[in-house]
mmCIF file of C-alpha atoms in Angstrom:
data_model
loop_
_atom_site.group_PDB
_atom_site.id
_atom_site.type_symbol
_atom_site.label_atom_id
_atom_site.label_comp_id
_atom_site.label_asym_id
_atom_site.label_seq_id
_atom_site.Cartn_x
_atom_site.Cartn_y
_atom_site.Cartn_z
ATOM 1 C CA LYS A 1 -1.925 24.012 -16.752
ATOM 2 C CA MET A 2 -3.939 21.318 -14.970
ATOM 3 C CA LYS A 3 -2.066 18.909 -12.753
ATOM 4 C CA LYS A 4 -1.923 15.328 -13.991
ATOM 5 C CA ILE A 5 -2.190 12.143 -11.970
ATOM 6 C CA ALA A 6 -2.005 8.603 -13.293
ATOM 7 C CA LEU A 7 -4.022 5.525 -12.366
ATOM 8 C CA THR A 8 -2.357 2.160 -12.861
ATOM 9 C CA ALA A 9 -2.937 -1.523 -12.066
ATOM 10 C CA CYS A 10 0.314 -3.362 -11.414
ATOM 11 C CA SER A 11 -1.426 -6.235 -9.601
ATOM 12 C CA ASP A 12 -4.557 -8.116 -10.737
ATOM 13 C CA GLY A 13 -6.759 -6.276 -13.218
ATOM 14 C CA LEU A 14 -10.102 -4.911 -12.096
ATOM 15 C CA PRO A 15 -13.337 -6.626 -13.150
ATOM 16 C CA TRP A 16 -15.318 -4.812 -15.846
ATOM 17 C CA THR A 17 -18.050 -4.242 -13.270
ATOM 18 C CA ALA A 18 -15.652 -1.789 -11.555
ATOM 19 C CA ARG A 19 -15.738 0.577 -14.547
ATOM 20 C CA GLU A 20 -18.599 2.636 -13.142
ATOM 21 C CA GLN A 21 -16.703 3.174 -9.892
ATOM 22 C CA ILE A 22 -13.492 4.152 -11.715
ATOM 23 C CA ASP A 23 -15.458 6.523 -13.974
ATOM 24 C CA GLU A 24 -16.864 8.149 -10.820
ATOM 25 C CA LEU A 25 -13.330 8.418 -9.399
ATOM 26 C CA CYS A 26 -12.003 10.028 -12.588
ATOM 27 C CA LEU A 27 -14.907 12.474 -12.672
ATOM 28 C CA TYR A 28 -14.298 13.481 -9.051
ATOM 29 C CA LEU A 29 -10.555 13.941 -9.662
ATOM 30 C CA LYS A 30 -11.255 16.103 -12.728
ATOM 31 C CA GLU A 31 -13.679 18.221 -10.696
ATOM 32 C CA THR A 32 -10.930 18.610 -8.086
ATOM 33 C CA GLY A 33 -8.577 20.016 -10.727
ATOM 34 C CA TYR A 34 -6.676 17.026 -12.079
ATOM 35 C CA ASN A 35 -6.220 15.578 -15.508
ATOM 36 C CA VAL A 36 -6.299 11.798 -15.122
ATOM 37 C CA VAL A 37 -4.123 9.482 -17.236
ATOM 38 C CA LEU A 38 -5.135 5.805 -17.283
ATOM 39 C CA SER A 39 -3.026 2.705 -17.763
ATOM 40 C CA PRO A 40 -4.273 0.628 -20.715
ATOM 41 C CA TYR A 41 -4.201 -2.383 -18.377
ATOM 42 C CA LEU A 42 -6.704 -1.465 -15.683
ATOM 43 C CA TYR A 43 -9.264 -4.178 -16.414
ATOM 44 C CA ILE A 44 -9.472 -7.937 -16.787
ATOM 45 C CA SER A 45 -9.629 -9.009 -20.417
ATOM 46 C CA GLU A 46 -13.229 -9.056 -21.607
ATOM 47 C CA ASN A 47 -12.500 -11.868 -24.029
ATOM 48 C CA THR A 48 -10.794 -14.367 -21.742
ATOM 49 C CA GLY A 49 -12.208 -13.306 -18.380
ATOM 50 C CA ILE A 50 -8.712 -13.623 -16.953
ATOM 51 C CA TYR A 51 -5.854 -11.260 -16.233
ATOM 52 C CA THR A 52 -2.701 -13.293 -16.390
ATOM 53 C CA ARG A 53 0.946 -13.104 -17.403
ATOM 54 C CA ARG A 54 -0.150 -14.358 -20.832
ATOM 55 C CA GLY A 55 -2.768 -11.610 -21.138
ATOM 56 C CA VAL A 56 -0.666 -8.676 -19.926
ATOM 57 C CA PRO A 57 2.991 -9.614 -19.491
ATOM 58 C CA ALA A 58 4.826 -8.308 -16.418
ATOM 59 C CA GLN A 59 7.175 -6.370 -18.719
ATOM 60 C CA GLU A 60 4.201 -4.462 -20.172
ATOM 61 C CA ARG A 61 2.759 -3.534 -16.780
ATOM 62 C CA ALA A 62 6.236 -2.448 -15.628
ATOM 63 C CA LYS A 63 6.739 -0.327 -18.760
ATOM 64 C CA VAL A 64 3.482 1.568 -18.149
ATOM 65 C CA LEU A 65 4.597 2.383 -14.599
ATOM 66 C CA ILE A 66 8.063 3.552 -15.722
ATOM 67 C CA ASP A 67 6.533 5.676 -18.502
ATOM 68 C CA PHE A 68 4.330 7.357 -15.896
ATOM 69 C CA PHE A 69 7.404 8.093 -13.761
ATOM 70 C CA LYS A 70 9.241 9.552 -16.779
ATOM 71 C CA ASP A 71 6.340 11.836 -17.705
ATOM 72 C CA ASN A 72 7.279 15.128 -16.035
ATOM 73 C CA ASP A 73 3.699 16.408 -16.260
ATOM 74 C CA ILE A 74 2.444 13.624 -13.969
ATOM 75 C CA GLU A 75 2.825 14.568 -10.315
ATOM 76 C CA ALA A 76 1.538 11.385 -8.639
ATOM 77 C CA ILE A 77 0.729 7.764 -9.540
ATOM 78 C CA TYR A 78 -2.049 5.845 -7.792
ATOM 79 C CA ASP A 79 -2.304 2.089 -8.221
ATOM 80 C CA ILE A 80 -5.947 1.009 -7.969
ATOM 81 C CA SER A 81 -5.354 -2.753 -8.062
ATOM 82 C CA GLY A 82 -4.754 -5.525 -5.562
ATOM 83 C CA GLY A 83 -4.593 -9.298 -5.528
ATOM 84 C CA ASP A 84 -1.530 -11.414 -6.187
ATOM 85 C CA ILE A 85 0.755 -10.587 -9.101
ATOM 86 C CA ALA A 86 2.311 -7.163 -8.391
ATOM 87 C CA ASN A 87 5.709 -8.564 -7.360
ATOM 88 C CA GLU A 88 6.042 -10.145 -10.812
ATOM 89 C CA ILE A 89 6.931 -6.735 -12.314
ATOM 90 C CA LEU A 90 9.800 -5.913 -9.939
ATOM 91 C CA PRO A 91 12.680 -7.277 -12.081
ATOM 92 C CA TYR A 92 11.434 -5.165 -15.005
ATOM 93 C CA LEU A 93 11.309 -1.839 -13.152
ATOM 94 C CA ASP A 94 14.074 0.635 -14.008
ATOM 95 C CA PHE A 95 14.839 2.022 -10.563
ATOM 96 C CA GLU A 96 17.419 4.438 -11.994
ATOM 97 C CA GLU A 97 14.652 6.084 -14.046
ATOM 98 C CA ILE A 98 12.422 6.212 -10.963
ATOM 99 C CA LYS A 99 15.274 7.882 -9.068
ATOM 100 C CA LYS A 100 15.729 10.416 -11.877
ATOM 101 C CA HIS A 101 12.015 11.257 -11.900
ATOM 102 C CA PRO A 102 10.925 11.052 -8.250
ATOM 103 C CA LYS A 103 7.215 11.426 -7.653
ATOM 104 C CA ARG A 104 4.599 10.134 -5.272
ATOM 105 C CA PHE A 105 3.512 6.537 -5.826
ATOM 106 C CA TYR A 106 0.605 5.058 -3.881
ATOM 107 C CA GLY A 107 -0.885 1.587 -3.614
ATOM 108 C CA TYR A 108 -2.021 -0.859 -0.978
ATOM 109 C CA SER A 109 -2.514 -4.558 -0.330
ATOM 110 C CA ASP A 110 -0.531 -6.503 -2.963
ATOM 111 C CA VAL A 111 1.082 -3.240 -4.149
ATOM 112 C CA THR A 112 2.888 -3.222 -0.760
ATOM 113 C CA THR A 113 5.559 -5.130 -2.734
ATOM 114 C CA ILE A 114 6.132 -2.244 -5.162
ATOM 115 C CA CYS A 115 5.915 0.482 -2.475
ATOM 116 C CA ASN A 116 8.656 -1.194 -0.436
ATOM 117 C CA ALA A 117 10.773 -2.096 -3.470
ATOM 118 C CA ILE A 118 10.793 1.534 -4.676
ATOM 119 C CA TYR A 119 11.772 2.758 -1.220
ATOM 120 C CA THR A 120 14.458 0.053 -0.831
ATOM 121 C CA LYS A 121 16.040 0.650 -4.252
ATOM 122 C CA THR A 122 15.725 4.453 -4.466
ATOM 123 C CA GLY A 123 15.081 5.876 -0.988
ATOM 124 C CA ILE A 124 11.948 7.617 -2.339
ATOM 125 C CA GLU A 125 8.935 7.737 -0.013
ATOM 126 C CA THR A 126 5.835 5.829 -1.171
ATOM 127 C CA GLY A 127 2.296 5.720 0.200
ATOM 128 C CA ILE A 128 0.257 2.778 1.446
ATOM 129 C CA PHE A 129 -3.088 4.157 0.320
ATOM 130 C CA GLN A 130 -6.010 3.227 -1.955
ATOM 131 C CA ILE A 131 -7.420 6.195 -3.860
ATOM 132 C CA LYS A 132 -10.676 4.275 -4.468
ATOM 133 C CA THR A 133 -11.647 5.285 -0.901
ATOM 134 C CA LEU A 134 -12.770 8.520 -2.639
ATOM 135 C CA VAL A 135 -15.699 6.562 -4.142
ATOM 136 C CA TRP A 136 -16.295 3.995 -1.410
ATOM 137 C CA ASP A 137 -19.013 4.199 1.238
ATOM 138 C CA LYS A 138 -17.165 6.737 3.428
ATOM 139 C CA LYS A 139 -16.286 8.902 0.455
ATOM 140 C CA GLU A 140 -17.340 12.240 1.943
ATOM 141 C CA GLU A 141 -14.843 11.883 4.798
ATOM 142 C CA ALA A 142 -12.184 10.527 2.412
ATOM 143 C CA ARG A 143 -12.652 13.395 -0.031
ATOM 144 C CA GLN A 144 -12.418 16.020 2.693
ATOM 145 C CA TRP A 145 -9.140 14.482 3.880
ATOM 146 C CA PHE A 146 -7.794 14.089 0.325
ATOM 147 C CA THR A 147 -8.421 17.688 -0.734
ATOM 148 C CA GLN A 148 -7.135 19.067 2.571
ATOM 149 C CA TYR A 149 -3.870 17.139 2.541
ATOM 150 C CA ASN A 150 -3.420 16.343 -1.163
ATOM 151 C CA GLY A 151 -3.100 12.639 -0.388
ATOM 152 C CA ILE A 152 -0.210 13.051 2.075
ATOM 153 C CA SER A 153 -1.294 12.150 5.570
ATOM 154 C CA PRO A 154 -0.306 14.554 8.345
ATOM 155 C CA GLY A 155 -0.659 11.663 10.763
ATOM 156 C CA PHE A 156 -3.117 9.100 12.064
ATOM 157 C CA SER A 157 -4.595 8.193 15.406
ATOM 158 C CA TYR A 158 -2.963 5.337 17.334
ATOM 159 C CA TYR A 159 -2.647 3.820 20.787
ATOM 160 C CA PHE A 160 -0.022 1.623 22.426
ATOM 161 C CA ILE A 161 -0.603 -1.928 23.628
ATOM 162 C CA HIS A 162 3.025 -2.462 24.699
ATOM 163 C CA ASN A 163 5.444 0.258 25.887
ATOM 164 C CA SER A 164 4.686 3.874 25.059
ATOM 165 C CA TYR A 165 7.269 5.195 22.578
ATOM 166 C CA MET A 166 8.722 4.238 19.206
ATOM 167 C CA GLU A 167 10.797 6.105 16.677
ATOM 168 C CA GLY A 168 12.005 5.087 13.243
ATOM 169 C CA ILE A 169 11.418 5.093 9.508
ATOM 170 C CA LEU A 170 8.204 3.316 8.512
ATOM 171 C CA THR A 171 8.294 0.210 6.331
ATOM 172 C CA GLY A 172 5.969 -2.753 5.748
ATOM 173 C CA GLY A 173 2.286 -2.782 4.807
ATOM 174 C CA ASN A 174 0.117 -5.784 4.041
ATOM 175 C CA ILE A 175 1.751 -8.596 6.025
ATOM 176 C CA ARG A 176 1.205 -11.373 3.457
ATOM 177 C CA CYS A 177 2.483 -9.261 0.586
ATOM 178 C CA PHE A 178 5.395 -7.721 2.503
ATOM 179 C CA LEU A 179 6.684 -11.258 3.048
ATOM 180 C CA LYS A 180 6.792 -11.878 -0.711
ATOM 181 C CA LEU A 181 9.896 -9.671 -0.706
ATOM 182 C CA SER A 182 11.760 -11.781 1.862
ATOM 183 C CA GLY A 183 14.987 -13.190 0.452
ATOM 184 C CA THR A 184 14.973 -10.722 -2.465
ATOM 185 C CA GLU A 185 16.943 -7.554 -3.157
ATOM 186 C CA TYR A 186 13.707 -5.573 -2.718
ATOM 187 C CA PHE A 187 13.199 -6.350 0.970
ATOM 188 C CA PRO A 188 14.049 -3.306 3.109
ATOM 189 C CA ASP A 189 16.701 -3.242 5.794
ATOM 190 C CA CYS A 190 14.485 -3.288 8.887
ATOM 191 C CA THR A 191 17.179 -2.167 11.336
ATOM 192 C CA GLY A 192 15.727 0.591 13.503
ATOM 193 C CA LYS A 193 12.543 0.688 11.430
ATOM 194 C CA ILE A 194 8.903 0.748 12.525
ATOM 195 C CA ILE A 195 7.213 -2.220 10.855
ATOM 196 C CA LEU A 196 3.650 -1.560 9.668
ATOM 197 C CA LEU A 197 1.519 -4.714 9.460
ATOM 198 C CA GLU A 198 -2.097 -4.974 8.272
ATOM 199 C CA ALA A 199 -4.284 -7.432 6.360
ATOM 200 C CA ARG A 200 -7.651 -7.819 4.702
ATOM 201 C CA SER A 201 -7.939 -11.609 4.511
ATOM 202 C CA GLY A 202 -6.540 -14.267 6.819
ATOM 203 C CA LYS A 203 -7.843 -15.738 10.047
ATOM 204 C CA LEU A 204 -5.662 -16.231 13.104
ATOM 205 C CA PRO A 205 -3.658 -19.292 11.915
ATOM 206 C CA GLN A 206 -2.629 -17.526 8.684
ATOM 207 C CA ILE A 207 -1.575 -14.341 10.476
ATOM 208 C CA ILE A 208 0.360 -16.343 13.089
ATOM 209 C CA THR A 209 2.335 -18.056 10.344
ATOM 210 C CA TYR A 210 3.246 -14.660 8.832
ATOM 211 C CA LEU A 211 4.309 -13.338 12.238
ATOM 212 C CA ALA A 212 6.396 -16.470 12.809
ATOM 213 C CA HIS A 213 8.060 -15.954 9.419
ATOM 214 C CA LEU A 214 9.019 -12.349 10.276
ATOM 215 C CA TRP A 215 10.244 -13.445 13.708
ATOM 216 C CA GLN A 216 12.368 -16.261 12.229
ATOM 217 C CA MET A 217 13.882 -13.745 9.784
ATOM 218 C CA GLY A 218 15.062 -11.753 12.807
ATOM 219 C CA ILE A 219 12.952 -8.724 11.845
ATOM 220 C CA PHE A 220 11.569 -8.168 15.344
ATOM 221 C CA ASN A 221 15.102 -8.186 16.768
ATOM 222 C CA LYS A 222 16.171 -5.406 14.385
ATOM 223 C CA ALA A 223 13.073 -3.202 14.344
ATOM 224 C CA SER A 224 12.301 -0.262 16.635
ATOM 225 C CA GLY A 225 8.580 -1.015 16.848
ATOM 226 C CA ILE A 226 5.515 -2.667 15.349
ATOM 227 C CA LEU A 227 2.552 -0.606 14.125
ATOM 228 C CA LEU A 228 -0.593 -2.663 13.560
ATOM 229 C CA GLY A 229 -3.178 -1.411 11.111
ATOM 230 C CA THR A 230 -6.558 -3.048 10.614
ATOM 231 C CA PHE A 231 -6.934 -6.818 10.074
ATOM 232 C CA THR A 232 -10.344 -6.980 8.402
ATOM 233 C CA GLU A 233 -11.143 -10.698 8.523
ATOM 234 C CA ILE A 234 -9.637 -11.106 12.010
ATOM 235 C CA GLN A 235 -11.799 -8.278 13.330
ATOM 236 C CA GLN A 236 -14.919 -9.568 11.590
ATOM 237 C CA SER A 237 -14.384 -13.030 13.095
ATOM 238 C CA ARG A 238 -13.873 -11.555 16.585
ATOM 239 C CA GLN A 239 -10.284 -12.760 16.902
ATOM 240 C CA TRP A 240 -8.774 -9.292 17.392
ATOM 241 C CA GLU A 241 -7.829 -9.625 21.066
ATOM 242 C CA MET A 242 -6.269 -13.025 20.353
ATOM 243 C CA LEU A 243 -4.233 -11.475 17.533
ATOM 244 C CA LEU A 244 -2.964 -8.711 19.819
ATOM 245 C CA ASP A 245 -1.803 -11.325 22.335
ATOM 246 C CA GLU A 246 0.026 -13.196 19.562
ATOM 247 C CA VAL A 247 1.733 -10.045 18.303
ATOM 248 C CA LYS A 248 2.876 -9.130 21.814
ATOM 249 C CA SER A 249 4.344 -12.607 22.333
ATOM 250 C CA PHE A 250 6.313 -12.407 19.041
ATOM 251 C CA ALA A 251 7.358 -8.804 19.716
ATOM 252 C CA GLY A 252 9.109 -9.525 23.008
ATOM 253 C CA SER A 253 10.336 -6.190 24.361
ATOM 254 C CA LEU A 254 9.504 -4.327 21.141
ATOM 255 C CA PRO A 255 6.952 -1.472 21.425
ATOM 256 C CA VAL A 256 3.620 -2.219 19.734
ATOM 257 C CA ALA A 257 1.053 0.407 18.683
ATOM 258 C CA VAL A 258 -2.277 0.073 16.887
ATOM 259 C CA THR A 259 -3.917 2.427 14.367
ATOM 260 C CA PRO A 260 -7.507 1.923 13.168
ATOM 261 C CA GLN A 261 -6.804 4.336 10.284
ATOM 262 C CA ILE A 262 -4.390 2.309 8.116
ATOM 263 C CA GLY A 263 -5.399 -0.770 6.142
ATOM 264 C CA HIS A 264 -8.279 -1.924 3.972
ATOM 265 C CA GLY A 265 -11.046 0.115 5.586
ATOM 266 C CA ALA A 266 -13.191 2.531 3.568
ATOM 267 C CA ASP A 267 -11.883 5.320 5.828
ATOM 268 C CA ALA A 268 -8.185 4.313 5.638
ATOM 269 C CA LYS A 269 -5.640 7.124 5.494
ATOM 270 C CA CYS A 270 -2.148 7.088 3.980
ATOM 271 C CA ALA A 271 0.921 5.571 5.665
ATOM 272 C CA VAL A 272 4.171 6.864 4.170
ATOM 273 C CA ILE A 273 6.848 4.195 3.641
ATOM 274 C CA GLY A 274 10.294 5.720 4.122
ATOM 275 C CA ARG A 275 9.155 8.532 6.427
ATOM 276 C CA LYS A 276 10.485 8.921 9.952
ATOM 277 C CA LEU A 277 7.814 8.659 12.644
ATOM 278 C CA ILE A 278 7.858 9.354 16.355
ATOM 279 C CA LEU A 279 4.922 7.716 18.122
ATOM 280 C CA GLN A 280 4.374 8.331 21.820
ATOM 281 C CA GLU A 281 1.587 8.248 24.356
#
């Protein structure tokens, strides 16, 4: 019996122009030995050109995800979306059903909200990972890694910019989207945790305001370390060194490490939310 994996879009729908890429992804996954099940809500409505609460209600997107969890033939769920509206589905997720049918769930960017909510409410590990890397411009490297490790990363390269050791369970993800959970029941307890932070968009002032928000919440007082992934726009605008200085000033005595292998890059690997890590030089 062929293994089944599901593709879903809990955040903004994909444009219709992405169909070719998703068809290529499905073909590759089938060649690798998977049956692929698709959410009916992967794409933006052709008629309206928009993907909104009115077009696909949050309850409907949540139901698709729960149905995928309940399907015992599906071994993993990969969210292929990003954008803004993933956190809208959280009140409609049945976390008891997810707990009863634990399986691997992956997403990145805006889906950081769902990855952390599932871990917070159920204790189940989730992956910060975008399966579309298998059809992006570094797909050969991504495919080799995916088939070798079945989507579960054995680790990633990193280096320290402050101190030389950190230990704790990983939480976090996209910094802007992680903060959407603040003040809600879905935000993880960050005590003793390693906080992963990465971003695609946002220049220095935006990222500083997110760091200030986390600092004012007391997160950096509770955490055991900060792990920085890639910050695409920051790095493109040559503000990387300035960002590192800002992070160190907010971190205080907290250890800070950097990995070029987690984030929005075409060669990004998987970071496992809920897994204990020991990072050392």
